[in-house]
mmCIF file of C-alpha atoms in Angstrom:
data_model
loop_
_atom_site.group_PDB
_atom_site.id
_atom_site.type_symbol
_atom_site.label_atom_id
_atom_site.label_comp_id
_atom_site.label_asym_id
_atom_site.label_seq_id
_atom_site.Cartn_x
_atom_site.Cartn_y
_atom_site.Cartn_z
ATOM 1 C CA UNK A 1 74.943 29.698 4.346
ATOM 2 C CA UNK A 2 74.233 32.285 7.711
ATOM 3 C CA UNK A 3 70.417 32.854 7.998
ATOM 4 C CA UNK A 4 70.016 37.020 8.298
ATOM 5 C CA UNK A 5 67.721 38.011 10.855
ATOM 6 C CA UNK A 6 66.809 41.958 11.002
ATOM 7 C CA UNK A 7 65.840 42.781 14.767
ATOM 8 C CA UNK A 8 63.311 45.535 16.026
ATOM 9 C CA UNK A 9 64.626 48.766 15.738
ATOM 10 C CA UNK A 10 66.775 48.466 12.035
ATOM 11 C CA UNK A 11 68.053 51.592 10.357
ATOM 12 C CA UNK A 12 66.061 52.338 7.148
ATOM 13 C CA UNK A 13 69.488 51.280 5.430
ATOM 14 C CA UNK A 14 69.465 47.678 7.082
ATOM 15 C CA UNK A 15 65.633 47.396 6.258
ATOM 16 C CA UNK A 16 66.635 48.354 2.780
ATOM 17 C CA UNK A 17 69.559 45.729 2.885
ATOM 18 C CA UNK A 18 67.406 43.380 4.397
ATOM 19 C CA UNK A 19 65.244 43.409 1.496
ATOM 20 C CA UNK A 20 67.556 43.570 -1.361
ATOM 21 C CA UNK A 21 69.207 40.095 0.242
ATOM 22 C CA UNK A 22 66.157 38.350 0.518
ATOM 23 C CA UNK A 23 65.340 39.031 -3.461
ATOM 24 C CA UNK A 24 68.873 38.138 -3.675
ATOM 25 C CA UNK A 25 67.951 34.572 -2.298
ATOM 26 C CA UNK A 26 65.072 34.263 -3.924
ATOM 27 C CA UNK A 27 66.506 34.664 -7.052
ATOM 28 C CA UNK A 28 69.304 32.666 -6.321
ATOM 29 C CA UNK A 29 66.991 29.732 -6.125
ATOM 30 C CA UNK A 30 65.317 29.859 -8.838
ATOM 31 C CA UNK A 31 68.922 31.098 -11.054
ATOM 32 C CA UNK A 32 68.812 28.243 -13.608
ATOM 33 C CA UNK A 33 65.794 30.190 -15.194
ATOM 34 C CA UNK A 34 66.298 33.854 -13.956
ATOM 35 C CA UNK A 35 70.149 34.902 -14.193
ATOM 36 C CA UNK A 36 69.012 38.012 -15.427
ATOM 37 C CA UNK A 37 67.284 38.481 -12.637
ATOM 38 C CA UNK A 38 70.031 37.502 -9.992
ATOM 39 C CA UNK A 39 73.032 39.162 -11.820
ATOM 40 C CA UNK A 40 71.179 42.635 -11.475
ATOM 41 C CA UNK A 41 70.380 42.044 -8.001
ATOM 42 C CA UNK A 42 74.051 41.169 -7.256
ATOM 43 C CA UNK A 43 75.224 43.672 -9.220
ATOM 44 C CA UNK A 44 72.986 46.263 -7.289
ATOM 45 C CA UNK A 45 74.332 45.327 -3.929
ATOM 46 C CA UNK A 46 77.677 45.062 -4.858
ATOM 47 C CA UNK A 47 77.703 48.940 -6.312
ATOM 48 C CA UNK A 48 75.450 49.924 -3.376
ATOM 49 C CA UNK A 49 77.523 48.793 -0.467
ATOM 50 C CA UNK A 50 74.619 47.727 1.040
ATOM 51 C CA UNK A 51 76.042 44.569 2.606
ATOM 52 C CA UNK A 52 77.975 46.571 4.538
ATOM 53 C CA UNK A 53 74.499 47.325 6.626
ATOM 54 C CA UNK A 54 74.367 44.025 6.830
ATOM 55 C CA UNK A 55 77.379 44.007 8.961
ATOM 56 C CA UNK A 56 79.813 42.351 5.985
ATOM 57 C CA UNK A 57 83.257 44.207 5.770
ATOM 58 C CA UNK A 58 83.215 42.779 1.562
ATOM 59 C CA UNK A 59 80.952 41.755 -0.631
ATOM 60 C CA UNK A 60 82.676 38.608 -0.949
ATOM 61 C CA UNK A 61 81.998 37.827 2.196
ATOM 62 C CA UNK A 62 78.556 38.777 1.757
ATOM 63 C CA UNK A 63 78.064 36.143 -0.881
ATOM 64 C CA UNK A 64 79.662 33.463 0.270
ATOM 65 C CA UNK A 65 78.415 33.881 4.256
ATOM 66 C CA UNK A 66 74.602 35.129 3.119
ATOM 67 C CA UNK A 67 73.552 34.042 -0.336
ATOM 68 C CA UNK A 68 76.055 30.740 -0.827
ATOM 69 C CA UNK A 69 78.256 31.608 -3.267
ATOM 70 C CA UNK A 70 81.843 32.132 -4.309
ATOM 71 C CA UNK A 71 82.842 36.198 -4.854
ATOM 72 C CA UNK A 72 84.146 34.581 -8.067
ATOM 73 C CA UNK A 73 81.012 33.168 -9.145
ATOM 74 C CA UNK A 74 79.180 36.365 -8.056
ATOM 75 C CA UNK A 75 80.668 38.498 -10.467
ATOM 76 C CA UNK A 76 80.805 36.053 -13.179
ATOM 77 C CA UNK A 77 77.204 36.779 -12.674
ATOM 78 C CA UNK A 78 77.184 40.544 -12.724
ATOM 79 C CA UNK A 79 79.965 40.060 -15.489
ATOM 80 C CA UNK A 80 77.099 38.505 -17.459
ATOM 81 C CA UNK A 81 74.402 41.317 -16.660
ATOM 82 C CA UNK A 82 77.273 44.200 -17.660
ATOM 83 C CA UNK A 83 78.481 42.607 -20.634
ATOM 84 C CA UNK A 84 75.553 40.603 -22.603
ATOM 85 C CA UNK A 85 72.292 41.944 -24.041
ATOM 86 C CA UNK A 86 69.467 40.845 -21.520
ATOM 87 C CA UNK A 87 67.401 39.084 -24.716
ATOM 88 C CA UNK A 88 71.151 37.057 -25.427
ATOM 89 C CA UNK A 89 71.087 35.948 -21.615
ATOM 90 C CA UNK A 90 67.252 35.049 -21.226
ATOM 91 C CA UNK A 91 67.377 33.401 -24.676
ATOM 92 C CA UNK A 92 70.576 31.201 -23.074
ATOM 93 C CA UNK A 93 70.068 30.872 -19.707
ATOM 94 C CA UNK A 94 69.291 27.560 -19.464
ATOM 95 C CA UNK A 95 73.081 27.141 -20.721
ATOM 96 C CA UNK A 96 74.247 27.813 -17.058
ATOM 97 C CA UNK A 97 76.178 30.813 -16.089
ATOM 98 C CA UNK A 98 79.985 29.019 -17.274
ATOM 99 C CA UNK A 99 79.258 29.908 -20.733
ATOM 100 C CA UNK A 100 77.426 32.795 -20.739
ATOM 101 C CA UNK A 101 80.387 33.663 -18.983
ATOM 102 C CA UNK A 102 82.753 32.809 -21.492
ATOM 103 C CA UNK A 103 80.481 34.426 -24.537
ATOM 104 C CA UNK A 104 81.604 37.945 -22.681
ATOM 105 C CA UNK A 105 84.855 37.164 -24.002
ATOM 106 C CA UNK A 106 83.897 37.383 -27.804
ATOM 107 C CA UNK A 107 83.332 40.307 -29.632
ATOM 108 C CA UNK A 108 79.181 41.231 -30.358
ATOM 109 C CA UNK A 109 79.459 39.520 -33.384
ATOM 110 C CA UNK A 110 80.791 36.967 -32.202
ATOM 111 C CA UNK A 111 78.347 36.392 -29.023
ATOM 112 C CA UNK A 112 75.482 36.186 -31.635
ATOM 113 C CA UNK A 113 77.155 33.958 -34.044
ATOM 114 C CA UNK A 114 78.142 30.951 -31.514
ATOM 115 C CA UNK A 115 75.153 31.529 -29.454
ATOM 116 C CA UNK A 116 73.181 31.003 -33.056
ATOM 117 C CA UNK A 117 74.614 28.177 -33.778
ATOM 118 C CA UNK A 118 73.364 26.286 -30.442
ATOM 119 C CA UNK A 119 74.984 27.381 -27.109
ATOM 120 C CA UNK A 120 73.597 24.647 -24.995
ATOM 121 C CA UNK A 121 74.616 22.156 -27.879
ATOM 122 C CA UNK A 122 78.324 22.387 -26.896
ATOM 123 C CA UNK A 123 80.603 21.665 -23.591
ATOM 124 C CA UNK A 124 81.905 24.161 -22.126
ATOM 125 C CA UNK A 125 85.322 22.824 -23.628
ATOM 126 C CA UNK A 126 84.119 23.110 -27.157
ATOM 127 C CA UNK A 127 82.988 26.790 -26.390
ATOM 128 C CA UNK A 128 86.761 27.748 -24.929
ATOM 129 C CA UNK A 129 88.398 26.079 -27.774
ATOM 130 C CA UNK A 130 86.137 28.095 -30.138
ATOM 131 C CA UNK A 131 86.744 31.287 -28.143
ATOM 132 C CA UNK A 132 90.020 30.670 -28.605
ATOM 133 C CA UNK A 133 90.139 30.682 -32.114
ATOM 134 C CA UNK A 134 87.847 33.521 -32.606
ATOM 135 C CA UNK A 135 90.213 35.748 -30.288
ATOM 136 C CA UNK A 136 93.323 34.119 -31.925
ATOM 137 C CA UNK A 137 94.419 32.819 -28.755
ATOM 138 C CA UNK A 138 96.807 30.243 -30.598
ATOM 139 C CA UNK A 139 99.230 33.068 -30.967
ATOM 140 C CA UNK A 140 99.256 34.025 -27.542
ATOM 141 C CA UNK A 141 99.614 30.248 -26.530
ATOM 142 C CA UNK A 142 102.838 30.428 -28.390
ATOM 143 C CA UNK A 143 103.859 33.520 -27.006
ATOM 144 C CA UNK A 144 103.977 31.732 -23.458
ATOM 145 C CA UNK A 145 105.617 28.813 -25.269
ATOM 146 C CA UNK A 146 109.109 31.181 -25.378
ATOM 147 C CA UNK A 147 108.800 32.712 -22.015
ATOM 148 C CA UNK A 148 106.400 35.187 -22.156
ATOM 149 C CA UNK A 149 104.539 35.381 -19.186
ATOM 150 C CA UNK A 150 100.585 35.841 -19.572
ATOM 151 C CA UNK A 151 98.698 38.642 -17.300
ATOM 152 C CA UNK A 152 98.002 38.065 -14.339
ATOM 153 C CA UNK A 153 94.378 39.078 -15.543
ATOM 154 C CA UNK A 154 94.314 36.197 -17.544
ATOM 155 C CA UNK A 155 95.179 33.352 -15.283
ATOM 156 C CA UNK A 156 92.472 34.919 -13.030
ATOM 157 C CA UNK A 157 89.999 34.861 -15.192
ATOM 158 C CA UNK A 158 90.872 30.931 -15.710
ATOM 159 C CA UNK A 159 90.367 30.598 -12.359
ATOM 160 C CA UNK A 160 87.092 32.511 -12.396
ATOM 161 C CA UNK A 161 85.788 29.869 -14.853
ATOM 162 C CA UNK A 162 86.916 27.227 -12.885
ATOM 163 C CA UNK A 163 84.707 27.943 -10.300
ATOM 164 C CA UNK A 164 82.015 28.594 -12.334
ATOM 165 C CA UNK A 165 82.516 25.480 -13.759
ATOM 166 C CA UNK A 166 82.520 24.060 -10.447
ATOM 167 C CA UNK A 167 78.925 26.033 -9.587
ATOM 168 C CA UNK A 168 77.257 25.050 -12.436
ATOM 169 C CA UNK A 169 77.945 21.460 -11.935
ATOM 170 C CA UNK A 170 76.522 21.852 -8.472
ATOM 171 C CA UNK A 171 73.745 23.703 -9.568
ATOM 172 C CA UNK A 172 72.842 20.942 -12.242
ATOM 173 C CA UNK A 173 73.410 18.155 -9.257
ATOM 174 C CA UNK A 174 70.832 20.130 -7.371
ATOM 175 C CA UNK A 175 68.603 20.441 -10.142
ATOM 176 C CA UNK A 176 68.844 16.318 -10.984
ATOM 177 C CA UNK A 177 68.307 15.580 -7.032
ATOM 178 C CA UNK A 178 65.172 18.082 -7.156
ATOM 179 C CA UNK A 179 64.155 16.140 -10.498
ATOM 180 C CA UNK A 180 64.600 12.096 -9.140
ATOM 181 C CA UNK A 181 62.769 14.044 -5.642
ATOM 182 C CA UNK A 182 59.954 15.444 -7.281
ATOM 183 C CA UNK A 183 59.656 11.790 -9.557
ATOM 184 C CA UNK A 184 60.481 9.635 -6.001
ATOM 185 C CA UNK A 185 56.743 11.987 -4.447
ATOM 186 C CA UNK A 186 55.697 11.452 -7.453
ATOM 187 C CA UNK A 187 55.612 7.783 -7.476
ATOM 188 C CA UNK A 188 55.028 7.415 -3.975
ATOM 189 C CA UNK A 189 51.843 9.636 -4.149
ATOM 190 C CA UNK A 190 50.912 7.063 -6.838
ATOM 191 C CA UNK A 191 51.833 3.798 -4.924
ATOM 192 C CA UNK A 192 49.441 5.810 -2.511
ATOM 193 C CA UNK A 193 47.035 6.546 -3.950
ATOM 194 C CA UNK A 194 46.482 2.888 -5.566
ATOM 195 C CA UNK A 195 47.137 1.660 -1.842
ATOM 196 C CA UNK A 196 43.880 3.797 -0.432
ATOM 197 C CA UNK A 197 41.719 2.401 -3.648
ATOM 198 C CA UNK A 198 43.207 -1.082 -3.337
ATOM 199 C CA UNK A 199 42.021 -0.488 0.817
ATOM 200 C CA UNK A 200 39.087 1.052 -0.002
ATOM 201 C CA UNK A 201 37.652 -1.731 -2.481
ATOM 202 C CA UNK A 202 38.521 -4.537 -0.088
ATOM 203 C CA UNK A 203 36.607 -3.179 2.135
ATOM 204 C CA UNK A 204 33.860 -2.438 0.519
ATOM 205 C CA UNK A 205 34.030 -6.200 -0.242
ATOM 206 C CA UNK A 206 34.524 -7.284 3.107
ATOM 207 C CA UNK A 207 31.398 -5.049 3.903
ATOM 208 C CA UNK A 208 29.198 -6.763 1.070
ATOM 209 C CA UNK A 209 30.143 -10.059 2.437
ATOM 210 C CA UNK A 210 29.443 -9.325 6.004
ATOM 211 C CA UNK A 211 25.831 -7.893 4.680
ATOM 212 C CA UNK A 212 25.352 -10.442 2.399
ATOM 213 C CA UNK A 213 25.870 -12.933 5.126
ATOM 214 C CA UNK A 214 23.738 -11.521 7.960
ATOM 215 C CA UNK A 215 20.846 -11.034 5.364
ATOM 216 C CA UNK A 216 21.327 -15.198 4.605
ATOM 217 C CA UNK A 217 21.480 -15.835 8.352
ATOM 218 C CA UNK A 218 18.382 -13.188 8.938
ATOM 219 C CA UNK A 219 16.300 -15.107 6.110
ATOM 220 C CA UNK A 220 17.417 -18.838 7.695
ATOM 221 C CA UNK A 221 16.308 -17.232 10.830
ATOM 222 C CA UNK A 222 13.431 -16.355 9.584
ATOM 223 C CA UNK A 223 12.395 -19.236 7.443
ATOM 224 C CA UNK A 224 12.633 -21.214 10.969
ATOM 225 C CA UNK A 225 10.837 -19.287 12.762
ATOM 226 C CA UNK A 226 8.297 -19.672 10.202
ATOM 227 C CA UNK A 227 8.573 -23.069 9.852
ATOM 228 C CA UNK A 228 8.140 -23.263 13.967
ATOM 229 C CA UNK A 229 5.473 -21.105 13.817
ATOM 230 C CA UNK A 230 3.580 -23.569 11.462
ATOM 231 C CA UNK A 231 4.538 -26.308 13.279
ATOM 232 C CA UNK A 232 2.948 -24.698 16.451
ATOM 233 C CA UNK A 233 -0.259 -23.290 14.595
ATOM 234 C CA UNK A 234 -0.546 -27.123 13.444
ATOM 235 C CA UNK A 235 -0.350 -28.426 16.526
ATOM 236 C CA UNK A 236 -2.542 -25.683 18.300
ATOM 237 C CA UNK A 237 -5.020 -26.408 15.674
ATOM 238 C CA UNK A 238 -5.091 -30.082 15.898
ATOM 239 C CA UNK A 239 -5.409 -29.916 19.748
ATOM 240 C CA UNK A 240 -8.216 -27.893 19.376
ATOM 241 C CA UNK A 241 -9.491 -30.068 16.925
ATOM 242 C CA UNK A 242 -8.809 -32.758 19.176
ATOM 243 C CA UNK A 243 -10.458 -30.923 22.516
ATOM 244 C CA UNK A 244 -13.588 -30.186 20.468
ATOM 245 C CA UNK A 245 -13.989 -33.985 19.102
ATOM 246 C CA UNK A 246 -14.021 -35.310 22.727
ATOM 247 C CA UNK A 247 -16.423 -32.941 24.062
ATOM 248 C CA UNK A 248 -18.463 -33.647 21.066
ATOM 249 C CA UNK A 249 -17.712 -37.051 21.281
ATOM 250 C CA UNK A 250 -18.764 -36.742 25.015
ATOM 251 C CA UNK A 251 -21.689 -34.810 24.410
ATOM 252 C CA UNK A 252 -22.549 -37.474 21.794
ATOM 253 C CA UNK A 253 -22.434 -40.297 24.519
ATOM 254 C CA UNK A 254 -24.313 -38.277 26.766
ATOM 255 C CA UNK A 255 -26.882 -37.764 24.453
ATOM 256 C CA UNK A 256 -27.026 -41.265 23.349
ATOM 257 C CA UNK A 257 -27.123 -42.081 27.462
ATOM 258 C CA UNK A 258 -30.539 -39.675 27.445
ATOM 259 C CA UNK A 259 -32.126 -40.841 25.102
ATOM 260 C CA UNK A 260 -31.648 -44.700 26.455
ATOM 261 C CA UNK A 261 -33.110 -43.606 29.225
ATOM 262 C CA UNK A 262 -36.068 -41.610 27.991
ATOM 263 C CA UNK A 263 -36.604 -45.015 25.493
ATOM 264 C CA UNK A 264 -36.794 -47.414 28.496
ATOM 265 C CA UNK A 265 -38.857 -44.991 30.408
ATOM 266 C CA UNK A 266 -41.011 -44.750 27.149
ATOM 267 C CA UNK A 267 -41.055 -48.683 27.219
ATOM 268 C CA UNK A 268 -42.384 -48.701 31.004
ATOM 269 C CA UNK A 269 -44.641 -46.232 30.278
ATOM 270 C CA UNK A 270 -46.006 -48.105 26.882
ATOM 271 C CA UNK A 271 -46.184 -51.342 28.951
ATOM 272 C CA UNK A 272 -48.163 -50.036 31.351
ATOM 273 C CA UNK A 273 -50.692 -48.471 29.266
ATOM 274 C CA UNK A 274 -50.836 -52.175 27.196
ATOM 275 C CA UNK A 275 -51.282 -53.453 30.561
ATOM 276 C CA UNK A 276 -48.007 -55.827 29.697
ATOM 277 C CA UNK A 277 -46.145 -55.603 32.501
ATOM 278 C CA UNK A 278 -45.822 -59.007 33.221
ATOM 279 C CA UNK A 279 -45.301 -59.853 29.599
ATOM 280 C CA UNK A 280 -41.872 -60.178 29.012
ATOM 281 C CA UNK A 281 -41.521 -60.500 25.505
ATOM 282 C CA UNK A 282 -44.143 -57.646 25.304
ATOM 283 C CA UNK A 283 -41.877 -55.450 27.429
ATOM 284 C CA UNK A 284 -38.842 -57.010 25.603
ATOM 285 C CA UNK A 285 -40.214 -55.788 22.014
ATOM 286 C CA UNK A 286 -41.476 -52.241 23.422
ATOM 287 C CA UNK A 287 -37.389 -51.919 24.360
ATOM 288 C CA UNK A 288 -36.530 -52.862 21.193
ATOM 289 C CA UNK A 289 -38.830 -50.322 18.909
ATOM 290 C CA UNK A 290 -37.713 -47.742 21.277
ATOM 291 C CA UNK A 291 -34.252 -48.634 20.743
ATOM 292 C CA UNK A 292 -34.926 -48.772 17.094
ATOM 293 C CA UNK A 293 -36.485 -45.454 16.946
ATOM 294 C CA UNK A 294 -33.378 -43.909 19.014
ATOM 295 C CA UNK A 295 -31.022 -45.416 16.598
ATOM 296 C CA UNK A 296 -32.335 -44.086 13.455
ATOM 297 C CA UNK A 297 -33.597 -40.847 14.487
ATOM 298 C CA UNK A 298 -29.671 -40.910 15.709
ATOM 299 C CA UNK A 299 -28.129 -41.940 12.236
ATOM 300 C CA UNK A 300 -30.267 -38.817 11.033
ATOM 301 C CA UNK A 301 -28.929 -36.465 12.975
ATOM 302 C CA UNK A 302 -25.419 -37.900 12.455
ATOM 303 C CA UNK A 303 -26.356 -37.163 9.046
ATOM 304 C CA UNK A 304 -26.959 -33.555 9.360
ATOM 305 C CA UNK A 305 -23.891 -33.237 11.287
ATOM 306 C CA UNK A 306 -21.880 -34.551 8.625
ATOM 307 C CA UNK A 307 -24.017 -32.110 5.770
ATOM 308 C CA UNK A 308 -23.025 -29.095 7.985
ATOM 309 C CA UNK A 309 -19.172 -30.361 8.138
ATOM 310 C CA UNK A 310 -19.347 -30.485 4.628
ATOM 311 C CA UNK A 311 -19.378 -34.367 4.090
ATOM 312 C CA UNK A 312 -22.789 -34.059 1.600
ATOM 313 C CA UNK A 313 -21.898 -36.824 -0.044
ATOM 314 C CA UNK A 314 -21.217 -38.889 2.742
ATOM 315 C CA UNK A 315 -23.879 -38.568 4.372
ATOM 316 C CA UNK A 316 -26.157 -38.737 0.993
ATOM 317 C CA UNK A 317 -24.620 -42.286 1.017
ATOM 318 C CA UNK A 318 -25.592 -43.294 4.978
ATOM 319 C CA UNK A 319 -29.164 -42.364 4.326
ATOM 320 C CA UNK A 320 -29.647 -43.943 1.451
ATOM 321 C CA UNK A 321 -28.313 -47.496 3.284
ATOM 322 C CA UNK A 322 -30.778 -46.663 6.289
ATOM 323 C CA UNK A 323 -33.561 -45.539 3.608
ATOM 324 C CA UNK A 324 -32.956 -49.403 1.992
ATOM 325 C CA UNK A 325 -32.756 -50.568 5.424
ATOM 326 C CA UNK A 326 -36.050 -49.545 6.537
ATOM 327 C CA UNK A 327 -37.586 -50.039 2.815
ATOM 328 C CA UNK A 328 -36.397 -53.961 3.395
ATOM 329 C CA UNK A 329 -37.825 -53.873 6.717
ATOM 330 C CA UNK A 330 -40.887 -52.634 5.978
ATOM 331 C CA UNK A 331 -41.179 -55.088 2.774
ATOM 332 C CA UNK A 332 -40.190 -58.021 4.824
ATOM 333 C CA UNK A 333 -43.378 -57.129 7.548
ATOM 334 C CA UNK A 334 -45.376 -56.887 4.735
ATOM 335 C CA UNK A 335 -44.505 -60.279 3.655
ATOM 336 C CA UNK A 336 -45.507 -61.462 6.985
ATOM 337 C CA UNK A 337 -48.911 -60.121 6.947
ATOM 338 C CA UNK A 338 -50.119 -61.695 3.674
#
C-alpha cells in the first residue's frame, strides 16, 4: 500500500482529499468493528471523485494503491452502506463484510429474518445456500442446466464474493496474529515483570547477607578489641601494681636500714651514758632492746598498713600474736624476778 504525502502548497481540493483518505485508513483499520463507518467513507470518495486530486485516474486504483484493497471489495463495502439499514450492519458487523454482503441479496424481510436467526452462527456457505432458496435460485440453476446462459451480472457478482471471501479471511488472519501478538507482550511483560521481582528479592537478600555479615565481623572486631583492651588495662594495672610494691618495698628497706642505724646509734649513746662501753654483753643487750623496739614498733605499723589496704582482719590477727608475744614475755620476766 503507497504512503500519500501532501506537499506545501496543495489545492484546497487535495487538502480535502488528503483528509478524506486518511479517515479512509483509519477506518480501514479498525473495519472489523466500524464497516459502517468505512463503507460511507468509501462510498463518499468514490461519488466525489476526489481521488482523482489525489492523482488516481480510478477509484480502483485508488483503493488498491492507497487504502489496500481490491475495487471489488471496496464496493462490496459501499454495496453494504447503500443497501442495508445502518442498525442491521452495526448489529452484524462483527460477521465480516462477505455476508453482509450477501444479505443485500435478500429481500427486507428476508435480511431481518436470517440475520435473526444468528448471522455469525453460519458459514458463509450455509448463508449462499439459504439465499438461494429464499430467491429460488434452484430454478435458475436448472435453467443453466439446458443452455441458458446466466448474466454476466451474475457471474460477477460471484466473483465479487470471492474476493470478499478472500478479504475477510485475511482480515480474520490479521485479527488472530494481532490476538497471539497482544497475548505473546502479554506474557512476556509477565515473564518480566516476575524476572525484575525475582532480581529485585535476590538482591535484597544478597544485601541482608552482606550487612548481616559485616555487622558479625564489626562485633568480632569489636569483642577483640575489647578483649585486648582488657588484657592491656590488666597488664598496665598489674605493672603499676608491681612498680608501686617495689618502691614501697624499697622504701620499706630503707626505712628498716634507718631505723638500724638510729637503734645502734641509740645503743652507743645508751652505753655511754651507763658508762658500759667496755661491757660487751652490756652493749650486746642495749643492741638487742633497740632491735626489739624497732621490730615491734615495725610489725605495728605493718599493721596499719594492712588496716588502710583493707586487710582488718589480717592485721587484727598479727597484733593479737605480737600482743601474746609480748604478754608471754613480760610473764616470763616476771617469773624471773620472784
Amino acid at each position: 500500500m503507497e504512503q500519500l504525502t501532501i506537499i506545501a502548497g496543495a489545492t484546497p481540493a487535495q487538502q480535502e482529499a488528503a483528509a478524506m483518505h486518511f479517515e479512509i485508513v483509519e477506518a480501514a483499520k479498525g473495519a472489523v468493528n466500524s464497516l459502517l463507518d468505512l463503507g460511507r467513507k468509501l462510498k463518499r470518495m468514490r461519488d466525489s471523485g476526489r481521488f482523482k486530486d489525489l492523482g488516481f485516474e480510478t477509484f480502483g486504483a485508488y483503493t488498491e494503491a492507497a487504502v489496500g484493497i481490491k475495487q471489488r471489495q471496496a464496493y462490496s463495502y459501499i454495496q453494504v452502506v447503500e443497501t442495508l439499514p445502518a442498525r442491521l450492519i452495526e448489529e452484524n458487523a462483527a460477521s465480516g463484510i462477505t455476508k453482509l454482503a450477501l444479505l443485500c441479496k435478500l429481500s427486507p424481510a428476508d435480511r431481518e429474518e436470517v440475520a435473526g436467526e444468528g448471522l455469525a452462527e453460519i458459514t458463509v456457505a450455509e448463508l449462499q445456500k439459504l439465499i438461494e432458496e429464499k430467491n429460488g435460485l434452484a430454478e435458475q440453476l436448472s435453467m443453466l442446466e439446458s443452455g441458458t446462459t446466466a448474466p454476466a451480472a451474475e457471474a460477477q457478482a460471484e466473483e465479487v464474493d470471492l474476493d470478499a471471501i478472500r478479504a475477510e479471511a485475511a482480515a480474520q488472519a490479521r485479527e488472530e496474529e494481532q490476538r497471539r501478538h497482544a497475548e505473546a507482550l502479554e506474557r512476556a511483560k509477565q515473564e518480566q515483570d516476575e524476572a525484575v521481582a525475582a532480581a529485585r528479592r535476590e538482591a535484597e537478600a544478597e544485601a541482608k547477607k552482606r550487612i548481616r555479615e559485616a555487622t558479625e565481623k564489626a562485633q568480632e572486631q569489636a569483642r577483640k578489641t575489647a578483649v585486648q583492651q582488657i588484657a592491656e588495662e590488666r597488664e598496665k594495672a598489674a605493672s603499676q601494681a608491681r612498680a608501686q610494691q617495689e618502691a614501697a618495698d624499697r622504701a620499706a628497706l630503707e626505712e628498716a636500714r634507718r631505723r638500724e642505724a638510729e637503734a645502734m646509734q641509740r645503743a652507743e649513746e645508751t652505753a655511754k651514758q651507763l658508762q658500759l662501753a667496755s661491757d660487751k654483753d652490756s652493749a650486746r643487750f642495749a643492741l638487742l632492746f633497740d632491735d626489739l623496739q624497732a621490730k615491734a614498733t615495725a610489725m605495728v605499723e605493718l599493721a596499719e598498713e594492712m588496716r588502710a589496704k583493707g586487710k582488718a582482719e589480717q592485721a587484727e590477727k598479727f597484733m593479737g600474736a605480737l600482743k601474746r608475744a609480748l604478754e608471754a614475755l613480760r610473764e616470763s620476766l616476771e617469773g624471773e624476778d620472784e
